[in-house]
Coordinates of C-alpha atoms in Angstrom, one line a residue:
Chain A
X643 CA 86.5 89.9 93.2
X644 CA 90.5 89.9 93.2
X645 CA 91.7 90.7 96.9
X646 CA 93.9 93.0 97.8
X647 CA 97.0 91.3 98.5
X648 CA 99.3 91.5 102.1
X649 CA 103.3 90.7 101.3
X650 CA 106.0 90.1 103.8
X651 CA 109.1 90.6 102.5
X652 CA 111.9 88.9 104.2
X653 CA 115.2 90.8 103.6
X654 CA 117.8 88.2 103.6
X655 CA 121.4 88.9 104.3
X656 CA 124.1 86.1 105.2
X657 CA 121.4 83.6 105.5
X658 CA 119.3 85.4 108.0
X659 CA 116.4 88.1 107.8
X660 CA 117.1 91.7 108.9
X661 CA 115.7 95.0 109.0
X662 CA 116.9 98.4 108.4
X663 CA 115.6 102.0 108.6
X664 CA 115.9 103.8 105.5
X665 CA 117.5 101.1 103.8
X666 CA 120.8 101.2 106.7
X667 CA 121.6 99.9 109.4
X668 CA 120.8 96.5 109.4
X669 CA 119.7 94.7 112.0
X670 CA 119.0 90.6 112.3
X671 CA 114.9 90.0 112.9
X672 CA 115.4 86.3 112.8
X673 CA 115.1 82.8 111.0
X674 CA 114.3 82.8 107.5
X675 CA 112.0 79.5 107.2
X676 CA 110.4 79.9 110.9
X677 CA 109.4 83.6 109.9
X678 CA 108.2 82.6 106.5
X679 CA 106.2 79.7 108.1
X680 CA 104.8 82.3 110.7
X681 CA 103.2 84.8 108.3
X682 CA 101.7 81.6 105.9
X683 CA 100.0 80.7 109.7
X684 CA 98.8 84.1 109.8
X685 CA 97.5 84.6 106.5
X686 CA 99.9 86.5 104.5
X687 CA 98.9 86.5 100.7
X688 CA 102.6 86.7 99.3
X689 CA 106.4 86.9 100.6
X690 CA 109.0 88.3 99.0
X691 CA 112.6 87.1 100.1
X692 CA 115.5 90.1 99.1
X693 CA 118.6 89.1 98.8
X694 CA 119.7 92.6 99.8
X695 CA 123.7 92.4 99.2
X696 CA 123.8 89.8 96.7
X697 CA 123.0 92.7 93.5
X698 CA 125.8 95.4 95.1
X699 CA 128.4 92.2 96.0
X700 CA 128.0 90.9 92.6
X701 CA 126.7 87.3 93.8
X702 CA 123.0 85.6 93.0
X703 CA 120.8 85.3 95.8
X704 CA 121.7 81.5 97.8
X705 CA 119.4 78.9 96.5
X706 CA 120.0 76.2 99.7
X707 CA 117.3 78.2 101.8
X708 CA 114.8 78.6 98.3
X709 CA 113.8 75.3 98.0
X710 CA 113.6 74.7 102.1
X711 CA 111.0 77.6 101.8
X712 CA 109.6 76.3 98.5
X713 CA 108.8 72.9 100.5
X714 CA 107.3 74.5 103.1
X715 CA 105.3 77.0 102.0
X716 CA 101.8 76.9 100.1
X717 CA 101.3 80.4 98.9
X718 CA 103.5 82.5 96.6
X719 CA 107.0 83.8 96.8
X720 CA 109.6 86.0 95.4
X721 CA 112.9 86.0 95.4
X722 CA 114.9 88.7 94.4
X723 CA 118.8 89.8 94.6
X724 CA 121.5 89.9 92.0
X725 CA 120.0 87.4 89.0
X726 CA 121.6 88.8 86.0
X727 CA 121.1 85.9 83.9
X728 CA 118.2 84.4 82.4
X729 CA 120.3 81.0 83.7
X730 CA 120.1 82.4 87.5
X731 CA 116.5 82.9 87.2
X732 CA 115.9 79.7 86.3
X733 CA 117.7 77.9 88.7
X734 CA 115.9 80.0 91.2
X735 CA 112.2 79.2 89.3
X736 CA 113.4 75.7 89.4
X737 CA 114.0 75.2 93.2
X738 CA 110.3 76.5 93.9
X739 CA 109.8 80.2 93.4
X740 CA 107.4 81.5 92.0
X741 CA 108.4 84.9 90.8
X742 CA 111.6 86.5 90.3
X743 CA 112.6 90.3 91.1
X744 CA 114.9 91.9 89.7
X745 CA 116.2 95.7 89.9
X746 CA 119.8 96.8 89.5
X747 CA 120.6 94.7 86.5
X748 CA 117.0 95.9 84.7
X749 CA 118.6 99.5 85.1
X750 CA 121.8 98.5 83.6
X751 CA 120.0 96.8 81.1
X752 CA 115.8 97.2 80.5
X753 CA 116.1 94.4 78.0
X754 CA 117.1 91.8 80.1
X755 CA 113.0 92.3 81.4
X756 CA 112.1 91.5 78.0
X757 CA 114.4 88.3 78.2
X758 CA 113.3 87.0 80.9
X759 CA 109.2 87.5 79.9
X760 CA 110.0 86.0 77.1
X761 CA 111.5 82.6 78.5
X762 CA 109.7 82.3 81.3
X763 CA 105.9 84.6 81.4
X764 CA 105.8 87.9 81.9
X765 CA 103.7 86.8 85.4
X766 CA 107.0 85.4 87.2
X767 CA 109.1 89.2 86.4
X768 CA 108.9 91.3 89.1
X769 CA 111.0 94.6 88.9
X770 CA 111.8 96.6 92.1
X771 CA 112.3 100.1 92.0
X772 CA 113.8 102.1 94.5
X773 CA 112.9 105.9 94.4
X774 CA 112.7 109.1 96.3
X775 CA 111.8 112.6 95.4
X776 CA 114.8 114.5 94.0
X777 CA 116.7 116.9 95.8
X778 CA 116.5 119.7 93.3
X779 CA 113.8 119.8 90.3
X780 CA 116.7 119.0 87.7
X781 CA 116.7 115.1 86.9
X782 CA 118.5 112.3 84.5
X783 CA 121.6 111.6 83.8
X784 CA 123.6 113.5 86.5
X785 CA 125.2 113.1 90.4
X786 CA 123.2 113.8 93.5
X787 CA 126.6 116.1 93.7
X788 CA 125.8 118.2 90.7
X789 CA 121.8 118.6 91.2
X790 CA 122.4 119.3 94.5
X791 CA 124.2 122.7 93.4
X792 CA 122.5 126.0 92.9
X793 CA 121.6 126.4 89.7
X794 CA 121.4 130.0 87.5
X795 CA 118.0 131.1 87.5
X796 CA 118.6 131.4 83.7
X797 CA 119.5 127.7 83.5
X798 CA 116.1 127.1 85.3
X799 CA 114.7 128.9 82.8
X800 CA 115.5 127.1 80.1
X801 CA 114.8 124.0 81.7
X802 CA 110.9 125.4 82.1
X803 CA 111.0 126.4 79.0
X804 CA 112.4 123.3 77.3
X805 CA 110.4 120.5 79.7
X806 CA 107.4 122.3 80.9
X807 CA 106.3 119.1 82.3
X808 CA 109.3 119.0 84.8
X809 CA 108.6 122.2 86.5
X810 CA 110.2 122.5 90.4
X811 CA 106.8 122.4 91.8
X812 CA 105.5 119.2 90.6
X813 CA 106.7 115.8 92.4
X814 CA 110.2 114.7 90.5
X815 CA 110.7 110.9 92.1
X816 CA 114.3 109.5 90.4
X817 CA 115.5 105.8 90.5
X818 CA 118.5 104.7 92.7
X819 CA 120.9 101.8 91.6
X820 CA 122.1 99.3 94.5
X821 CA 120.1 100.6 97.8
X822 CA 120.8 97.4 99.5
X823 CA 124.0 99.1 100.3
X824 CA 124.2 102.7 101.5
X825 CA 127.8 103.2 100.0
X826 CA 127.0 101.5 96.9
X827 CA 123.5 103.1 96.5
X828 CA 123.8 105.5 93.4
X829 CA 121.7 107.6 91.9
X830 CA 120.5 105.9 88.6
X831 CA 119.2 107.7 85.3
X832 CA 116.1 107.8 85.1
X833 CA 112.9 110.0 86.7
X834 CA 110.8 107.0 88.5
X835 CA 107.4 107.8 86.3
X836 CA 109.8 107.4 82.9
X837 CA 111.7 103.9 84.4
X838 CA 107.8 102.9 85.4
X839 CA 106.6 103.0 81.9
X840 CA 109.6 101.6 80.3
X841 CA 109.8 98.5 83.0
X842 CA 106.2 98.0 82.1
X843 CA 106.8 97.9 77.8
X844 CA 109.8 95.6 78.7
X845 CA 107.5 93.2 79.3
X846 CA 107.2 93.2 83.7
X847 CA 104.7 91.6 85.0
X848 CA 104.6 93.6 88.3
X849 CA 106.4 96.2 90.0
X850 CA 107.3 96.8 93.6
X851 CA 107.4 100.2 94.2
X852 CA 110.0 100.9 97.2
X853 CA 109.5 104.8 98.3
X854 CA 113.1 105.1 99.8
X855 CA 112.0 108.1 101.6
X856 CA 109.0 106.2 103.6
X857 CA 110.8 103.0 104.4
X858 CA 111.3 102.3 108.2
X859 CA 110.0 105.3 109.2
X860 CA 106.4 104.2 109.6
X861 CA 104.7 107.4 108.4
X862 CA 102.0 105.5 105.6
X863 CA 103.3 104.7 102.3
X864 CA 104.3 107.3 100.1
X865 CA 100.6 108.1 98.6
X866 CA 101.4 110.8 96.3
X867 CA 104.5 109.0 94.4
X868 CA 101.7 105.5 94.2
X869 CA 98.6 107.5 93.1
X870 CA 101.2 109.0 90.3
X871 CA 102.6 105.6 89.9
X872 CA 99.2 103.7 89.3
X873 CA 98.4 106.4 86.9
X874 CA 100.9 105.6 84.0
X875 CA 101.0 101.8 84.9
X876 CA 98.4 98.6 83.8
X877 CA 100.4 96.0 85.2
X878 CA 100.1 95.0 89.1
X879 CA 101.7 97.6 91.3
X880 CA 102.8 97.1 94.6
X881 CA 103.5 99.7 97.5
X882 CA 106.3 99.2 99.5
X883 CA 108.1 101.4 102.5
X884 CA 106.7 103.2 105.3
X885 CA 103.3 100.9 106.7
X886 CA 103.2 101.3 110.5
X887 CA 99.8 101.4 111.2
X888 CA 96.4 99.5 109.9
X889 CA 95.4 102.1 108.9
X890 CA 97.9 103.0 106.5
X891 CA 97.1 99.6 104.8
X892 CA 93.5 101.1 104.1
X893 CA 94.7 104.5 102.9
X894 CA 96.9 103.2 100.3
X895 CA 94.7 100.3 99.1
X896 CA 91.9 103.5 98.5
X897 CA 94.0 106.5 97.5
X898 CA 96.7 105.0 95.5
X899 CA 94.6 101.7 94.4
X900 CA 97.7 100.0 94.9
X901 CA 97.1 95.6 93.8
X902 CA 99.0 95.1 97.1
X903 CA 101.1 96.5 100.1
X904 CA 104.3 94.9 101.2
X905 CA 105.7 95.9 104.9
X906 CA 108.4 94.3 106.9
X907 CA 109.5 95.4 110.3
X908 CA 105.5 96.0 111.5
X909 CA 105.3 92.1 110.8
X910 CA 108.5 90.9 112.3
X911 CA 108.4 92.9 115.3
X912 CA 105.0 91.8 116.0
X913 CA 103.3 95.6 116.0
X914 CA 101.0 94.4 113.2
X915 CA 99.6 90.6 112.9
X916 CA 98.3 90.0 109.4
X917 CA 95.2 88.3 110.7
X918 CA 93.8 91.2 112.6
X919 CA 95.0 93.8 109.6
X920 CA 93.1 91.9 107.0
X921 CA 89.8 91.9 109.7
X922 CA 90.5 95.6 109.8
X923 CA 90.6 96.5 106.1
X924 CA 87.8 93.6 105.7
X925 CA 85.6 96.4 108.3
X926 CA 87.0 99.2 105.8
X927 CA 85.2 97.5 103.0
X928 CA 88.7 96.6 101.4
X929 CA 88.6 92.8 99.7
X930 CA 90.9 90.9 101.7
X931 CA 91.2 86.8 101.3
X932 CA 90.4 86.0 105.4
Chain B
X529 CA 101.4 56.5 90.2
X530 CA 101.4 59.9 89.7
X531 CA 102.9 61.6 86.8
X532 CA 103.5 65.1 86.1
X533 CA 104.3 65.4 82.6
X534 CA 107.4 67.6 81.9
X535 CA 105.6 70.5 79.7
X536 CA 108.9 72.6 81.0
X537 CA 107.0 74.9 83.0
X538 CA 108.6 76.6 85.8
X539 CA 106.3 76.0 88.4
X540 CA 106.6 71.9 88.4
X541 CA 108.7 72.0 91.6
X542 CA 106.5 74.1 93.7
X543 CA 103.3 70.9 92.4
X544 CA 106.1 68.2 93.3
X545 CA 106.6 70.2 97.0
X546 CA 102.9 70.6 97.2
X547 CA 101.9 66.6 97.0
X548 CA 104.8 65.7 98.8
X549 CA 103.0 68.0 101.2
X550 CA 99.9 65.2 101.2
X551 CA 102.1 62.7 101.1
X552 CA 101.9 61.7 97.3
X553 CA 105.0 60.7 95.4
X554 CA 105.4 61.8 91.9
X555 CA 107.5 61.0 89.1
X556 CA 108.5 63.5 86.2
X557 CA 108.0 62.5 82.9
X558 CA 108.0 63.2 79.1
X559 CA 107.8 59.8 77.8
X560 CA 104.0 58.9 76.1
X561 CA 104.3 55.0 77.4
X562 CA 104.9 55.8 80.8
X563 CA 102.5 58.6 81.1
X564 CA 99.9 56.3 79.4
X565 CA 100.6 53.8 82.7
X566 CA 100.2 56.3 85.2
X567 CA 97.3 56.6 87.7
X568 CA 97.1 60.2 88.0
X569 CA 98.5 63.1 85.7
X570 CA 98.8 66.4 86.0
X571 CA 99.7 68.7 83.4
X572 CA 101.5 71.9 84.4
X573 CA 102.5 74.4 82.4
X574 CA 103.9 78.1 82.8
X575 CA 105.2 80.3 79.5
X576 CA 103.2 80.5 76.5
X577 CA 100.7 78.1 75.2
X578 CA 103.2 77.9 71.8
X579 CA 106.1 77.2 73.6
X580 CA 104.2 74.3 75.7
X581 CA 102.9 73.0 72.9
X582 CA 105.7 72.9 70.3
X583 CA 106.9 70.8 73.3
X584 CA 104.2 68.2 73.6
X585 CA 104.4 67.7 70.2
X586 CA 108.2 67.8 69.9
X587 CA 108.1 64.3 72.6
X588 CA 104.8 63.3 70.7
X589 CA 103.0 63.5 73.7
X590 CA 99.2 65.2 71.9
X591 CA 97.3 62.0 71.1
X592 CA 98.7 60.0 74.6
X593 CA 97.4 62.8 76.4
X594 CA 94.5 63.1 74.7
X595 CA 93.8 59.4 74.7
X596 CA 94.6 59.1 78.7
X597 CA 91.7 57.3 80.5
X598 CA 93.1 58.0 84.3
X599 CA 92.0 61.2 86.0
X600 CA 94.0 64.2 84.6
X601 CA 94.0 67.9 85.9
X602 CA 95.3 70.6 84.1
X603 CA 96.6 73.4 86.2
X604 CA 97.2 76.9 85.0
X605 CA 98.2 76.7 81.4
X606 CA 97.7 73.3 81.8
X607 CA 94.6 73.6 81.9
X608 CA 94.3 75.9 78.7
X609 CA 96.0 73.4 77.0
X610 CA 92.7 71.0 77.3
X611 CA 90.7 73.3 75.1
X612 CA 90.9 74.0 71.2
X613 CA 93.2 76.8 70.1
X614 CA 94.1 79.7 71.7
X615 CA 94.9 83.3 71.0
X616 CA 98.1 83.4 72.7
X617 CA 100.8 83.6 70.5
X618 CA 98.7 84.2 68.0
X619 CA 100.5 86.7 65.3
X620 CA 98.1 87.8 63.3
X621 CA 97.6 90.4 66.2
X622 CA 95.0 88.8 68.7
X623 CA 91.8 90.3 67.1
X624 CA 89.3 89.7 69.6
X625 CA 86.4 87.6 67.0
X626 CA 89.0 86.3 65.0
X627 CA 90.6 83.0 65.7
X628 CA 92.6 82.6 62.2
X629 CA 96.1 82.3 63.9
X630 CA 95.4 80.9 66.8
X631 CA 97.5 77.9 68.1
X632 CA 96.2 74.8 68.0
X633 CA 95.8 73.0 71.8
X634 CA 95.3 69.5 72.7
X635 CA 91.2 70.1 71.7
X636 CA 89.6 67.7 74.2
X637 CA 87.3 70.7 74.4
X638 CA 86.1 73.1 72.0
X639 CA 86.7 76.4 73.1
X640 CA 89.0 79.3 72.6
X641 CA 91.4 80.8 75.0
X642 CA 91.2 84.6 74.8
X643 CA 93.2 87.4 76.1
X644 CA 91.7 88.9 79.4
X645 CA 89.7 91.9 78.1
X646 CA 91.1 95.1 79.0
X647 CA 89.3 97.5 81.1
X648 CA 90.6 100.9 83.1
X649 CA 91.6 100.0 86.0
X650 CA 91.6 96.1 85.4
X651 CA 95.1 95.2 85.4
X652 CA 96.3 92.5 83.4
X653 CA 98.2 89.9 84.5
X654 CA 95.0 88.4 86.9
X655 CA 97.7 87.7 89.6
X656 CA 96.4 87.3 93.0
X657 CA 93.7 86.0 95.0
X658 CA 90.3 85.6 93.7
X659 CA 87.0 84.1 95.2
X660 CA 85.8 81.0 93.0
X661 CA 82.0 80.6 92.9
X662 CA 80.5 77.4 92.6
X663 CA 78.0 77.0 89.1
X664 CA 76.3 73.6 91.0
X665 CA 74.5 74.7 94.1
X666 CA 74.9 78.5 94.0
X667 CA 71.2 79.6 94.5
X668 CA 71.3 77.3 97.7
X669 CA 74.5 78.5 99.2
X670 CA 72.9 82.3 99.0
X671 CA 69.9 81.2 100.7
X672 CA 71.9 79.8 103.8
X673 CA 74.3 82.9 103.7
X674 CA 71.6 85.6 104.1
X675 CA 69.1 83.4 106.8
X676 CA 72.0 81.7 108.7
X677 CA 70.8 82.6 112.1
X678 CA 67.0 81.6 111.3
X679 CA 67.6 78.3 109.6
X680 CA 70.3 76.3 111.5
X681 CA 69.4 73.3 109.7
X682 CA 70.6 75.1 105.9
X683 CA 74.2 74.4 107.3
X684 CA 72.9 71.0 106.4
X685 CA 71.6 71.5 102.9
X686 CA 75.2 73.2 102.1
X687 CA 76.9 70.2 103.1
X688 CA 74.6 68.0 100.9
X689 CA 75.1 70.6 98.2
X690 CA 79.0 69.4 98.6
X691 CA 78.1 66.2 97.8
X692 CA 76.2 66.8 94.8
X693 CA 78.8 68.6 93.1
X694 CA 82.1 66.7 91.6
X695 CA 84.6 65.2 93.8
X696 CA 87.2 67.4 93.2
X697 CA 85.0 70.6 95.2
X698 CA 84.6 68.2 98.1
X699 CA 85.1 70.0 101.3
X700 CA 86.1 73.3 99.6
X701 CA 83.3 75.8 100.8
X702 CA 81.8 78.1 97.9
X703 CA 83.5 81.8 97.2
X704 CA 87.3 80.3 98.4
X705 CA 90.3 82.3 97.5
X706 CA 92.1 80.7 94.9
X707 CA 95.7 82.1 93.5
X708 CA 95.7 83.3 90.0
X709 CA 98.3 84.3 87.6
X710 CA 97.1 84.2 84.2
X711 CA 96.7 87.0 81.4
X712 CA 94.6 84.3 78.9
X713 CA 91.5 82.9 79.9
X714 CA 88.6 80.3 79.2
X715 CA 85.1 82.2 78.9
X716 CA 82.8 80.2 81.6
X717 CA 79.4 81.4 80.0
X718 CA 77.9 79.2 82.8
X719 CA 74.9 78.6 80.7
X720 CA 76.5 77.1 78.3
X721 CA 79.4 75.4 79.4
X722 CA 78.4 72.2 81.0
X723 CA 81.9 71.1 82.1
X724 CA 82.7 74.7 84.3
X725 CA 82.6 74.0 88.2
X726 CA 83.6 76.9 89.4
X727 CA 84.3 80.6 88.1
X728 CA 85.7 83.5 89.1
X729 CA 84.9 87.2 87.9
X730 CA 87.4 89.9 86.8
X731 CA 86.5 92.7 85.7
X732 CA 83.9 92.2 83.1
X733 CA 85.5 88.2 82.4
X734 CA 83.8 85.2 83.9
X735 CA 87.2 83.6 83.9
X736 CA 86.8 79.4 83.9
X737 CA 88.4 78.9 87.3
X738 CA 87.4 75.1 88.0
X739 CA 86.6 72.4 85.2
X740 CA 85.7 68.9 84.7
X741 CA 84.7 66.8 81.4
X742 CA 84.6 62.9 81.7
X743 CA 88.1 62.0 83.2
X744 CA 89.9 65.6 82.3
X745 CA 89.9 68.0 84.8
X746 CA 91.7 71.6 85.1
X747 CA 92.1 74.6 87.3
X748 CA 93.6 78.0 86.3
X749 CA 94.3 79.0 89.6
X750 CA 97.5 77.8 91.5
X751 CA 96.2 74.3 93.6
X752 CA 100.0 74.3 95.0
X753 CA 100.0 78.4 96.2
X754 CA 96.7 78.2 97.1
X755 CA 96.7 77.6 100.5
X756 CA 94.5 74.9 102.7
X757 CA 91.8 75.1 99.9
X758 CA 94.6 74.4 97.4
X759 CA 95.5 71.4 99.0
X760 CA 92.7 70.1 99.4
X761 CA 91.4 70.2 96.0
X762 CA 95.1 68.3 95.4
X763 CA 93.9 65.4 98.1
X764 CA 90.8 65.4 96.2
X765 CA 92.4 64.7 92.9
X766 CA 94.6 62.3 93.8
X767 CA 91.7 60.7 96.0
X768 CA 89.8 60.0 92.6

């Protein structure tokens, strides 16, 4: 049977891995081939390695460090950060890695997924989405500034009336465009289930769900917003933000049926060893490569 | 030495990193005399099983593969490539009985390469990690899992079962995790299929994981991302 798959992501910034709480406030967690050679020791199934300035500073993730890990390592990575050219993913597929992830530049451009399945497999396109619920139950095209403002009750109205499917009281999760950097991070145009679906006919291979409003926080993954995702989606999905137990692991592997759970912070600081979490879910009766 | 042949798939760094890893030098290549000199060859191959093969043809590399007499071991597509025709870029739509359409492969062995089927909940790519089974052997290596603690001396008999089976299993226990990535597949149909070492199950697929026929070999898992097990199944080809 396919396992359920642990990743590590390794946010990278100037060279080094660090660590923020709801995507701020970034703080260094340490070397970027010592950690990656760490979690391979421990068993980790997959790491993903985010370049998380290079998309909002308008640079390509650093190759020098891809091929060091490339060399080392024996199971699959990522990288992601910044590739807007099928050339940049290349030059990164050619150093070693095994996937690429992209995000920002598949917002200002879906096609460029379909380029990029095209030349190189769908298998090696990830796309990242970052989303949250909304602030207000309007959504698309608008500023967190303008939903955030009271709206007529007659404009609601019409809005019920018009999209009954978008009613306030069901979950409304929107996209957000550069989230490596909190005063770049904009609110992008799309509701998250809509983006899912049209990353996935672009021709994705996977997606990386990043719940904005779980990460760091260490609450459990965002269950609802995963269950929702996995609904619309036939492509590998994979939960990210807001692990901080074991158990969390188990619950979004059963509820949400997630492929695989990616957490950070619990892994560099030492609060969760991958060995002893895949014994746990393995006790859960969750298929886990030991 | 060892060759990879230059199929253009992305993933022929991560095989170069992965031998250097056992200490095996490797040489690119593309050109039919040298690859018909080499020792060892593996074929790669990531992108679609047109694009790879409009390649081998465009540096006339089908019959020199086909005629290679060294061990060679086909990984991923790669290994795909070793069989007949294949629905993958097949325009005429991918009907799952028809094969009018399909591209044409290197046909060492007469099979077709299908889509994975599609089930609810089965998600397509097959990426991850999935336990390979053993075809040789099996019935034995059930027998010592479920009396283990009455009949020390089974440990044995799984050993011996090792031996019996082809080279490149040796020391790999049955059931390993092996990484996948794949969205076509080789049906196994174990009792049919002669030259299928090892399978895997997704879904309602019995996906071809491990195979061997005279001196061609192929895996559709990752050897290179797969871990200890992955390297050793490399030592074990190169070992041949």
């Amino acid at each position: 049977m396919l396992s359920k798959r642990i990743i590590a992501c390794l946010d990278v910034k100037d060279g080094v891995v660090v660590k923020g709480v709801q995507f701020r406030n970034h703080v260094v967690m340490g070397d970027i081939l010592e950690l990656a050679q760490r979690y391979r020791d421990e068993g980790v199934d997959e790491l993903v390695f985010y370049d998380i300035t290079a998309s909002s500073d308008h640079r390509v993730a650093g190759t020098s460090w891809i091929k060091k890990i490339a060399q080392i390592l024996d199971v699959p990575f990522c990288v992601a950060g910044g590739i807007r050219t099928w050339q940049a993913a290349e030059r990164i597929l050619n150093e070693g890695a095994d996937k690429i992830s992209i995000n920002s530049p598949a917002l200002e451009r879906p096609e460029f997924i379909t380029e990029l399945a095209d030349r190189f497999g769908t298998q090696c396109v990830v796309v990242g989405v970052d989303s949250r619920l909304a602030q207000s139950n309007q959504a698309g095209s608008i500023s967190d500034r303008q939903s955030e403002t009271q709206k007529s009750s007659e404009t609601q109205q019409s809005d019920i009336m018009s999209a009954p499917h978008r009613l306030a009281s069901d979950n409304q999760w929107v996209v957000y465009q550069y989230s490596g950097d909190e005063r770049k991070t904009i609110r992008a145009q799309y509701q998250t289930l809509d983006w899912l679906k049209i990353v996935q006919d672009h021709g994705a291979g996977e997606i990386v769900l990043n719940c904005m409003g779980s990460d760091g926080v260490r609450r459990g993954y965002d269950i609802p917003q995963l269950m929702a995702a996995r609904e619309c989606l036939h492509i590998p999905l994979i939960a990210s933000g807001g692990a901080g137990e074991l158990s969390h692991f188990a619950d979004v592997f059963r509820d949400a049926r997630v492929d695989g759970a990616l957490a950070a912070s619990v892994f560099h600081n030492r609060h969760i060893h991958i060995a002893t979490l895949k014994n746990y879910l393995h006790t859960q009766g969750i298929e886990v490569r030991r | 030495m060892l060759i990879i042949v230059d199929s253009g798939g992305a993933n022929i760094s991560s095989i170069r990193y992965a031998l250097e890893r056992i200490h095996m030098d490797s040489k690119l290549s593309a050109d039919a005399d040298e690859i018909a000199r080499a020792d060892h060859v593996i074929l790669p191959g990531v992108g679609t099983a047109r694009a790879a093969m409009d390649k081998l043809r465009r540096y006339e590399l089908v019959e020199c593969l086909r005629g290679l007499a060294c061990p060679v071991l086909g990984i991923c597509l790669g290994m795909q490539l070793l069989f007949s025709h294949s629905q993958e870029g097949n325009k005429a739509g991918n009907k799952a009985e028809s094969e009018e359409g399909d591209v044409d492969l290197l046909n060492i062995l007469p099979q077709q390469v299908k889509k994975l089927t599609a089930e609810p909940g089965k998600t397509i790519p097959h990426m991850g990690w999935n336990q390979v089974d053993w075809r040789v052997g099996e019935s034995v290596e059930k027998s010592a899992r479920k009396e283990q603690s009455e009949q020390p001396d089974l440990a044995q008999q799984k050993s011996t079962t090792h031996h019996k089976a082809h080279p490149l299993l040796r020391n790999i226990p049955d059931h390993s995790y092996f990484y996948f990535v794949h969205s076509y597949f080789v049906d196994a149909n174990i009792d049919a299929n002669a030259h299928v070492l090892g399978y895997c199950q997704y879904g309602r697929d019995q996906v071809s994981a491990i195979i061997a026929h005279d001196n061609f070999m192929g895996c559709q898992f990752h050897p290179e991302r797969s871990g200890d097990v992955g390297s050793i199944l490399l030592k074990n080809f190169t070992g041949l």
